Amino acid sequence: MSTEISLSDRIFWIGVNDRQTALFEELWPIPDGIAYNSYMILDDKVAIIDAVKDISMDRYLEKIRRLLGERRHVDYLIINHIEPDHSGGIKILREAYPDMEIVGNKKTLELLAHFYGITHNVRMVNDYDTLELGSCRLKFFLTPMVHWPETMMTYEETRKLLFSGDAFGGFGSLDNGIFDDEIRDLQSYEDEMLRYFTNVIAKYSVMVQKAISKIKDLDIAIVASTHGPVWRTRPRHAIDLYDRWSRQEAEEGFVIVYASMYGNTEKMMEAIGHALAAEKPGIIRIHNVSRSHASYIIADIWRYRAVIVGSPAYNMGLFPLMDHLLRLIENKGLKDRLIGLFGSYGWSGGAMKELTDFVGRMKWQLIEPAIEVKGSPTEEDLRKCRLLGSNMAQRLRT
Ligand code: FEO
């Protein structure tokens, strides 16, 4: 990839791709990597917008050196978000450019001191403050909790670029160009945006809505997030995706997520799945919680309107991986889904009670019948499973 990728005259992409990290936040799989986008404005003043994780720092500094040419001086580092995937390299960057002033809001500067011990040569900005670079003029919009308390967005007013921090970002390294119009399999990036949003940002959906509302009147030519593609052809599309997901709007479709130790709950899942399929209700996604990582299941449950959960009892409670999944979903505060329940047990129940408690806490709409079987399901049990599938399909139509 060329080291000089221009978003506009005087504005360049200097990000790095991470293809080594297996789990983002040590939680979420990133088999296709992730990009830490960083940008540089070469004007009368030189500004870097967001730094990178402390990987590939040699290559990162080389990009900066090449763009600077004879100038050898960086005036500002603007921190939209100080989570270490964007700030891990700050100390090395500061050593390379000791005069560089670090710009952030009050919370940013507090975190800068706590994480890196940096307290000197910093500049605090407030909501709607501006910073002149020459022909470019930056304006700051505080957008807290998207996704940390200090997060903000920086808008370049003359070229109409929005440096949005984590907002509108996604998983996936940028391998075939960085712009939305250069990427041939853009749908796969959109899928990875949904997974990033649901895994990392979704808990703060209300704050995402506030941020989108705050920037709604801006004339935006380019959305430049800290992760994923730079949207220069359809910038509003990236914002619209986050808008829809943070409003928790669902698409028509079903997710069956189940666990099965000895095949009994699996038989029930198959009966439900066949009944659903016979009704031709649209997309049906099926996940075995022991085989699919929670990251992907959460993204599907966020996307689709109906979920059917099946668990065997384990030590008089839920199967542990199902318990883990449901805790994650509850923590993210997903609202307004249809849910069906099924499960089996050998010598003691317990799973169905915990599933029912989960539905009550989430205030989701339970579709009957809920089916709990001792041992292996009988023909009558499987008839009830088919009825659950059929009821769920019909409920989605109404
Ligand atoms: Fe990309 Fe919240 O860090």
Short mmCIF file of C-alpha atoms and ligand atoms in Angstrom, two decimals:
data_model
loop_
_atom_site.label_atom_id
_atom_site.label_comp_id
_atom_site.label_asym_id
_atom_site.label_seq_id
_atom_site.Cartn_x
_atom_site.Cartn_y
_atom_site.Cartn_z
CA MET A 1 0.00 0.00 0.00
CA SER A 2 1.32 3.46 -0.86
CA THR A 3 2.46 5.47 2.13
CA GLU A 4 0.78 8.57 0.75
CA ILE A 5 -2.97 8.16 0.67
CA SER A 6 -4.79 11.43 0.31
CA LEU A 7 -8.31 12.09 1.60
CA SER A 8 -8.23 15.66 0.34
CA ASP A 9 -5.55 18.20 -0.50
CA ARG A 10 -3.33 18.46 2.61
CA ILE A 11 -5.07 15.57 4.42
CA PHE A 12 -3.59 12.06 4.46
CA TRP A 13 -4.25 8.59 5.89
CA ILE A 14 -1.30 7.33 7.94
CA GLY A 15 -2.99 4.41 9.72
CA VAL A 16 -1.66 0.91 10.33
CA ASN A 17 -3.23 -2.50 9.87
CA ASP A 18 -3.13 -5.04 12.68
CA ARG A 19 -3.13 -8.60 11.36
CA GLN A 20 -1.50 -10.13 14.46
CA THR A 21 -4.01 -9.56 17.25
CA ALA A 22 -6.34 -12.55 17.61
CA LEU A 23 -8.90 -11.00 19.96
CA PHE A 24 -9.83 -7.32 20.03
CA GLU A 25 -10.00 -6.21 23.67
CA GLU A 26 -8.87 -9.82 24.30
CA LEU A 27 -12.53 -10.70 23.81
CA TRP A 28 -13.68 -10.46 20.21
CA PRO A 29 -12.17 -12.51 17.34
CA ILE A 30 -10.75 -10.48 14.46
CA PRO A 31 -9.78 -13.10 11.87
CA ASP A 32 -9.63 -10.39 9.21
CA GLY A 33 -7.60 -8.03 11.38
CA ILE A 34 -8.37 -4.42 12.18
CA ALA A 35 -7.14 -1.01 11.03
CA TYR A 36 -6.09 1.74 13.41
CA ASN A 37 -6.76 4.77 11.26
CA SER A 38 -4.68 7.85 11.87
CA TYR A 39 -4.69 10.99 9.76
CA MET A 40 -2.30 13.83 9.08
CA ILE A 41 -3.02 17.40 8.01
CA LEU A 42 -0.14 19.22 6.34
CA ASP A 43 -1.08 22.87 6.46
CA ASP A 44 0.69 25.94 7.83
CA LYS A 45 0.49 23.89 10.99
CA VAL A 46 0.85 20.11 11.01
CA ALA A 47 -1.70 18.05 12.90
CA ILE A 48 -2.08 14.32 13.45
CA ILE A 49 -5.63 13.18 14.18
CA ASP A 50 -5.59 10.14 16.47
CA ALA A 51 -2.54 7.94 16.89
CA VAL A 52 -2.27 4.15 16.68
CA LYS A 53 -1.72 1.14 18.92
CA ASP A 54 1.93 0.52 19.78
CA ILE A 55 2.45 -1.84 16.88
CA SER A 56 4.22 -1.16 13.60
CA MET A 57 5.58 2.09 15.05
CA ASP A 58 8.59 2.07 12.74
CA ARG A 59 6.31 2.03 9.71
CA TYR A 60 3.99 4.61 11.26
CA LEU A 61 6.83 7.04 12.01
CA GLU A 62 8.25 6.49 8.54
CA LYS A 63 4.93 7.53 6.97
CA ILE A 64 4.95 10.70 9.06
CA ARG A 65 8.60 11.47 8.20
CA ARG A 66 7.97 11.04 4.47
CA LEU A 67 4.95 13.31 4.49
CA LEU A 68 6.77 15.95 6.53
CA GLY A 69 9.72 16.00 4.15
CA GLU A 70 11.91 18.95 5.12
CA ARG A 71 9.59 20.22 7.81
CA ARG A 72 10.53 17.75 10.60
CA HIS A 73 7.95 19.19 12.98
CA VAL A 74 4.47 18.16 14.13
CA ASP A 75 2.47 20.90 15.85
CA TYR A 76 -0.54 19.01 17.21
CA LEU A 77 -1.77 15.55 18.05
CA ILE A 78 -5.58 15.63 18.31
CA ILE A 79 -6.92 12.81 20.46
CA ASN A 80 -10.52 11.98 19.66
CA HIS A 81 -10.31 8.80 21.73
CA ILE A 82 -7.60 7.70 24.11
CA GLU A 83 -8.32 3.97 24.37
CA PRO A 84 -4.90 2.35 23.89
CA ASP A 85 -5.73 0.98 20.43
CA HIS A 86 -5.40 4.66 19.40
CA SER A 87 -2.96 5.93 21.97
CA GLY A 88 -0.52 3.07 22.67
CA GLY A 89 2.01 4.71 20.37
CA ILE A 90 1.73 8.20 21.88
CA LYS A 91 4.89 8.06 23.99
CA ILE A 92 6.99 6.97 21.02
CA LEU A 93 5.36 9.65 18.87
CA ARG A 94 6.06 12.26 21.56
CA GLU A 95 9.70 11.17 21.75
CA ALA A 96 9.99 11.62 17.98
CA TYR A 97 8.27 15.04 18.08
CA PRO A 98 8.80 16.45 21.60
CA ASP A 99 7.33 19.88 20.74
CA MET A 100 4.06 18.34 19.54
CA GLU A 101 1.16 19.75 21.56
CA ILE A 102 -1.41 17.14 22.58
CA VAL A 103 -4.98 18.35 22.18
CA GLY A 104 -7.96 16.84 23.98
CA ASN A 105 -10.86 17.68 26.22
CA LYS A 106 -10.74 17.74 30.03
CA LYS A 107 -11.43 14.01 30.37
CA THR A 108 -8.89 13.17 27.65
CA LEU A 109 -6.14 15.03 29.45
CA GLU A 110 -7.00 13.31 32.75
CA LEU A 111 -6.73 9.92 31.06
CA LEU A 112 -3.54 10.98 29.27
CA ALA A 113 -1.96 11.62 32.67
CA HIS A 114 -3.24 8.34 34.13
CA PHE A 115 -2.26 6.12 31.21
CA TYR A 116 1.00 7.75 30.09
CA GLY A 117 2.01 10.25 32.75
CA ILE A 118 1.91 13.04 30.17
CA THR A 119 0.86 16.38 31.63
CA HIS A 120 3.02 18.96 29.84
CA ASN A 121 2.59 20.63 26.48
CA VAL A 122 -1.10 19.78 26.34
CA ARG A 123 -4.05 21.90 25.24
CA MET A 124 -7.57 21.48 26.57
CA VAL A 125 -10.48 22.12 24.24
CA ASN A 126 -14.17 22.43 24.99
CA ASP A 127 -17.27 21.58 23.01
CA TYR A 128 -17.41 23.52 19.70
CA ASP A 129 -13.93 25.04 20.15
CA THR A 130 -11.96 25.55 16.95
CA LEU A 131 -8.30 25.26 15.99
CA GLU A 132 -6.86 27.05 12.93
CA LEU A 133 -4.19 25.17 10.98
CA GLY A 134 -3.93 27.58 8.01
CA SER A 135 -6.39 26.79 5.25
CA CYS A 136 -7.89 24.03 7.43
CA ARG A 137 -9.99 24.75 10.49
CA LEU A 138 -10.88 22.08 13.03
CA LYS A 139 -13.98 22.14 15.18
CA PHE A 140 -14.45 19.80 18.13
CA PHE A 141 -17.69 18.06 19.09
CA LEU A 142 -17.74 16.28 22.44
CA THR A 143 -19.52 12.95 22.01
CA PRO A 144 -19.00 11.17 25.34
CA MET A 145 -19.36 7.39 25.73
CA VAL A 146 -18.86 6.58 22.06
CA HIS A 147 -17.24 4.71 23.47
CA TRP A 148 -15.33 6.13 26.50
CA PRO A 149 -16.17 9.25 28.55
CA GLU A 150 -13.63 11.43 26.70
CA THR A 151 -14.63 10.57 23.14
CA MET A 152 -15.10 13.45 20.75
CA MET A 153 -15.27 14.07 17.01
CA THR A 154 -13.22 16.54 15.00
CA TYR A 155 -14.75 18.23 11.97
CA GLU A 156 -12.56 19.90 9.35
CA GLU A 157 -14.79 22.73 8.19
CA THR A 158 -13.30 23.70 4.83
CA ARG A 159 -12.98 20.18 3.34
CA LYS A 160 -15.98 18.89 5.34
CA LEU A 161 -14.24 15.86 6.82
CA LEU A 162 -15.56 14.28 9.98
CA PHE A 163 -12.93 12.45 12.05
CA SER A 164 -15.39 10.44 14.07
CA GLY A 165 -13.29 8.30 16.44
CA ASP A 166 -14.71 4.81 17.01
CA ALA A 167 -18.12 5.88 15.70
CA PHE A 168 -18.95 4.46 12.26
CA GLY A 169 -16.00 2.08 12.50
CA GLY A 170 -15.69 -1.65 12.01
CA PHE A 171 -13.38 -4.67 12.27
CA GLY A 172 -11.24 -5.69 9.30
CA SER A 173 -7.83 -4.52 8.12
CA LEU A 174 -7.81 -2.32 5.03
CA ASP A 175 -6.20 -4.57 2.45
CA ASN A 176 -7.51 -3.36 -0.90
CA GLY A 177 -7.69 0.37 -0.55
CA ILE A 178 -9.03 2.40 2.33
CA PHE A 179 -12.03 4.11 0.68
CA ASP A 180 -15.56 2.73 0.43
CA ASP A 181 -15.47 3.00 -3.37
CA GLU A 182 -12.20 1.06 -3.59
CA ILE A 183 -13.39 -1.92 -1.56
CA ARG A 184 -15.04 -4.57 -3.71
CA ASP A 185 -16.53 -6.71 -0.94
CA LEU A 186 -17.97 -3.78 0.99
CA GLN A 187 -20.81 -5.95 2.33
CA SER A 188 -18.31 -8.03 4.30
CA TYR A 189 -16.98 -4.80 5.85
CA GLU A 190 -20.53 -3.78 6.72
CA ASP A 191 -21.01 -7.16 8.43
CA GLU A 192 -17.82 -6.52 10.36
CA MET A 193 -19.07 -3.02 11.24
CA LEU A 194 -22.16 -4.60 12.76
CA ARG A 195 -20.04 -7.07 14.73
CA TYR A 196 -17.76 -4.25 15.94
CA PHE A 197 -20.75 -2.09 16.85
CA THR A 198 -22.59 -4.85 18.71
CA ASN A 199 -19.50 -6.23 20.46
CA VAL A 200 -17.82 -2.96 21.46
CA ILE A 201 -20.12 0.05 21.17
CA ALA A 202 -23.71 -1.17 21.48
CA LYS A 203 -23.99 -0.81 25.25
CA TYR A 204 -23.81 2.94 24.63
CA SER A 205 -26.52 3.04 21.96
CA VAL A 206 -28.23 5.99 23.65
CA MET A 207 -25.00 7.98 23.51
CA VAL A 208 -24.50 7.01 19.85
CA GLN A 209 -27.94 8.47 19.19
CA LYS A 210 -26.97 11.68 21.00
CA ALA A 211 -23.77 11.94 18.98
CA ILE A 212 -25.59 11.41 15.69
CA SER A 213 -28.12 14.04 16.67
CA LYS A 214 -25.30 16.47 17.53
CA ILE A 215 -23.72 16.19 14.06
CA LYS A 216 -26.93 15.92 12.08
CA ASP A 217 -26.70 19.38 10.53
CA LEU A 218 -23.05 19.12 9.52
CA ASP A 219 -22.27 19.03 5.82
CA ILE A 220 -20.12 15.90 5.71
CA ALA A 221 -18.17 14.94 2.59
CA ILE A 222 -16.03 12.24 4.22
CA VAL A 223 -16.47 10.11 7.33
CA ALA A 224 -13.05 9.11 8.63
CA SER A 225 -13.39 6.73 11.57
CA THR A 226 -10.54 5.25 13.59
CA HIS A 227 -11.43 1.75 12.31
CA GLY A 228 -12.59 0.41 8.97
CA PRO A 229 -13.14 2.09 5.61
CA VAL A 230 -13.05 5.83 5.00
CA TRP A 231 -16.44 6.76 3.57
CA ARG A 232 -16.01 9.34 0.82
CA THR A 233 -18.63 8.13 -1.66
CA ARG A 234 -21.50 7.41 0.74
CA PRO A 235 -20.58 9.07 4.06
CA ARG A 236 -24.22 9.17 5.16
CA HIS A 237 -24.52 5.43 4.65
CA ALA A 238 -22.00 4.75 7.43
CA ILE A 239 -23.86 7.12 9.74
CA ASP A 240 -27.22 5.59 8.79
CA LEU A 241 -25.99 2.08 9.65
CA TYR A 242 -24.94 3.19 13.14
CA ASP A 243 -28.16 5.14 13.48
CA ARG A 244 -30.27 2.06 12.70
CA TRP A 245 -28.24 -0.27 14.93
CA SER A 246 -28.18 2.14 17.86
CA ARG A 247 -31.95 2.58 17.59
CA GLN A 248 -31.97 -1.23 17.90
CA GLU A 249 -34.15 -1.62 14.82
CA ALA A 250 -34.45 -5.27 13.84
CA GLU A 251 -34.61 -6.94 10.45
CA GLU A 252 -37.14 -9.71 9.82
CA GLY A 253 -35.46 -13.00 10.66
CA PHE A 254 -34.72 -15.60 13.31
CA VAL A 255 -31.78 -16.74 15.36
CA ILE A 256 -31.85 -20.14 17.01
CA VAL A 257 -29.09 -20.40 19.57
CA TYR A 258 -28.74 -23.62 21.49
CA ALA A 259 -26.44 -25.89 23.45
CA SER A 260 -26.62 -29.66 23.53
CA MET A 261 -24.36 -32.07 25.39
CA TYR A 262 -25.88 -35.39 24.28
CA GLY A 263 -28.16 -34.49 21.37
CA ASN A 264 -31.53 -34.12 23.13
CA THR A 265 -31.75 -30.32 23.01
CA GLU A 266 -30.36 -30.56 19.49
CA LYS A 267 -33.33 -32.76 18.42
CA MET A 268 -35.65 -30.04 19.73
CA MET A 269 -33.71 -27.38 17.83
CA GLU A 270 -34.11 -29.36 14.60
CA ALA A 271 -37.87 -29.71 15.06
CA ILE A 272 -38.18 -25.94 15.69
CA GLY A 273 -35.92 -25.13 12.74
CA HIS A 274 -37.87 -27.37 10.34
CA ALA A 275 -41.18 -25.82 11.42
CA LEU A 276 -39.74 -22.33 10.94
CA ALA A 277 -38.33 -23.20 7.54
CA ALA A 278 -41.66 -24.68 6.42
CA GLU A 279 -43.28 -21.30 7.07
CA LYS A 280 -40.67 -19.61 4.84
CA PRO A 281 -40.32 -16.66 7.21
CA GLY A 282 -37.02 -15.24 5.92
CA ILE A 283 -33.51 -15.56 7.28
CA ILE A 284 -32.90 -18.26 9.88
CA ARG A 285 -29.49 -18.29 11.58
CA ILE A 286 -28.63 -21.24 13.80
CA HIS A 287 -25.77 -21.16 16.30
CA ASN A 288 -24.48 -23.89 18.57
CA VAL A 289 -23.14 -21.84 21.46
CA SER A 290 -20.29 -24.33 21.88
CA ARG A 291 -19.18 -23.81 18.28
CA SER A 292 -20.00 -20.19 17.38
CA HIS A 293 -18.16 -17.45 19.23
CA ALA A 294 -20.49 -15.17 21.19
CA SER A 295 -19.22 -12.26 19.07
CA TYR A 296 -21.06 -13.57 16.00
CA ILE A 297 -24.18 -14.67 17.89
CA ILE A 298 -24.58 -11.24 19.48
CA ALA A 299 -24.33 -9.58 16.06
CA ASP A 300 -27.07 -11.84 14.67
CA ILE A 301 -29.36 -11.37 17.66
CA TRP A 302 -28.92 -7.60 17.35
CA ARG A 303 -29.77 -7.79 13.66
CA TYR A 304 -32.87 -10.02 13.73
CA ARG A 305 -36.23 -9.66 15.42
CA ALA A 306 -36.76 -13.13 16.88
CA VAL A 307 -34.52 -15.41 18.91
CA ILE A 308 -35.20 -18.93 20.10
CA VAL A 309 -32.93 -20.09 22.92
CA GLY A 310 -32.40 -23.71 23.93
CA SER A 311 -30.26 -24.95 26.80
CA PRO A 312 -29.76 -28.14 28.71
CA ALA A 313 -29.49 -27.94 32.48
CA TYR A 314 -25.96 -28.00 33.83
CA ASN A 315 -25.34 -28.26 37.56
CA MET A 316 -28.96 -27.23 38.18
CA GLY A 317 -28.64 -24.09 36.05
CA LEU A 318 -27.95 -22.95 32.51
CA PHE A 319 -25.29 -24.52 30.31
CA PRO A 320 -22.26 -22.30 31.15
CA LEU A 321 -21.61 -20.98 27.65
CA MET A 322 -25.30 -20.08 27.28
CA ASP A 323 -25.14 -18.32 30.63
CA HIS A 324 -22.11 -16.36 29.39
CA LEU A 325 -23.87 -15.38 26.15
CA LEU A 326 -27.05 -14.22 27.88
CA ARG A 327 -25.05 -12.17 30.39
CA LEU A 328 -23.30 -10.40 27.53
CA ILE A 329 -26.61 -9.65 25.81
CA GLU A 330 -28.16 -8.40 29.03
CA ASN A 331 -25.14 -6.20 29.68
CA LYS A 332 -25.61 -4.58 26.27
CA GLY A 333 -29.24 -3.75 26.99
CA LEU A 334 -30.83 -5.01 23.78
CA LYS A 335 -34.55 -4.21 23.76
CA ASP A 336 -37.72 -5.34 22.08
CA ARG A 337 -37.13 -8.83 20.74
CA LEU A 338 -39.41 -11.87 20.40
CA ILE A 339 -38.10 -14.92 22.22
CA GLY A 340 -38.91 -18.62 22.42
CA LEU A 341 -37.47 -21.06 24.95
CA PHE A 342 -36.70 -24.77 24.99
CA GLY A 343 -34.37 -27.18 26.75
CA SER A 344 -33.82 -30.52 28.38
CA TYR A 345 -32.39 -32.01 31.54
CA GLY A 346 -31.30 -35.39 32.87
CA TRP A 347 -31.80 -35.51 36.62
CA SER A 348 -32.49 -31.92 37.59
CA GLY A 349 -33.98 -28.91 35.84
CA GLY A 350 -32.93 -25.32 36.43
CA ALA A 351 -32.11 -24.06 32.96
CA MET A 352 -35.69 -23.13 32.04
CA LYS A 353 -36.12 -21.10 35.22
CA GLU A 354 -33.00 -19.09 34.42
CA LEU A 355 -34.11 -18.62 30.81
CA THR A 356 -37.52 -17.40 32.00
CA ASP A 357 -35.87 -15.02 34.49
CA PHE A 358 -33.72 -13.66 31.65
CA VAL A 359 -36.81 -12.96 29.53
CA GLY A 360 -38.41 -11.16 32.47
CA ARG A 361 -35.38 -8.96 33.06
CA MET A 362 -35.05 -8.13 29.37
CA LYS A 363 -38.81 -7.49 29.05
CA TRP A 364 -38.80 -9.32 25.72
CA GLN A 365 -42.01 -10.85 24.41
CA LEU A 366 -42.19 -14.59 25.13
CA ILE A 367 -43.78 -16.71 22.41
CA GLU A 368 -45.40 -19.93 23.68
CA PRO A 369 -45.02 -22.77 24.24
CA ALA A 370 -41.83 -22.93 26.29
CA ILE A 371 -40.76 -26.56 26.25
CA GLU A 372 -38.64 -28.32 28.86
CA VAL A 373 -38.03 -32.04 28.46
CA LYS A 374 -36.69 -34.67 30.86
CA GLY A 375 -34.32 -36.95 28.99
CA SER A 376 -35.00 -37.36 25.29
CA PRO A 377 -37.92 -35.54 23.62
CA THR A 378 -40.99 -37.65 22.86
CA GLU A 379 -43.12 -37.25 19.74
CA GLU A 380 -45.44 -35.04 21.76
CA ASP A 381 -42.49 -32.89 22.88
CA LEU A 382 -41.34 -32.55 19.27
CA ARG A 383 -44.88 -31.58 18.22
CA LYS A 384 -44.71 -28.75 20.77
CA CYS A 385 -41.34 -27.71 19.37
CA ARG A 386 -42.85 -27.54 15.88
CA LEU A 387 -45.71 -25.50 17.31
CA LEU A 388 -43.21 -23.05 18.84
CA GLY A 389 -41.51 -22.67 15.44
CA SER A 390 -44.82 -22.18 13.70
CA ASN A 391 -46.08 -19.68 16.31
CA MET A 392 -42.86 -17.71 16.11
CA ALA A 393 -43.03 -17.51 12.30
CA GLN A 394 -46.65 -16.40 12.41
CA ARG A 395 -45.96 -13.83 15.13
CA LEU A 396 -43.27 -12.24 13.02
CA ARG A 397 -45.73 -11.80 10.18
CA THR A 398 -48.22 -9.89 12.30
FE1 FEO B 1 -11.00 1.87 18.90
FE2 FEO B 1 -12.73 2.45 21.83
O1 FEO B 1 -11.20 2.12 20.76
#
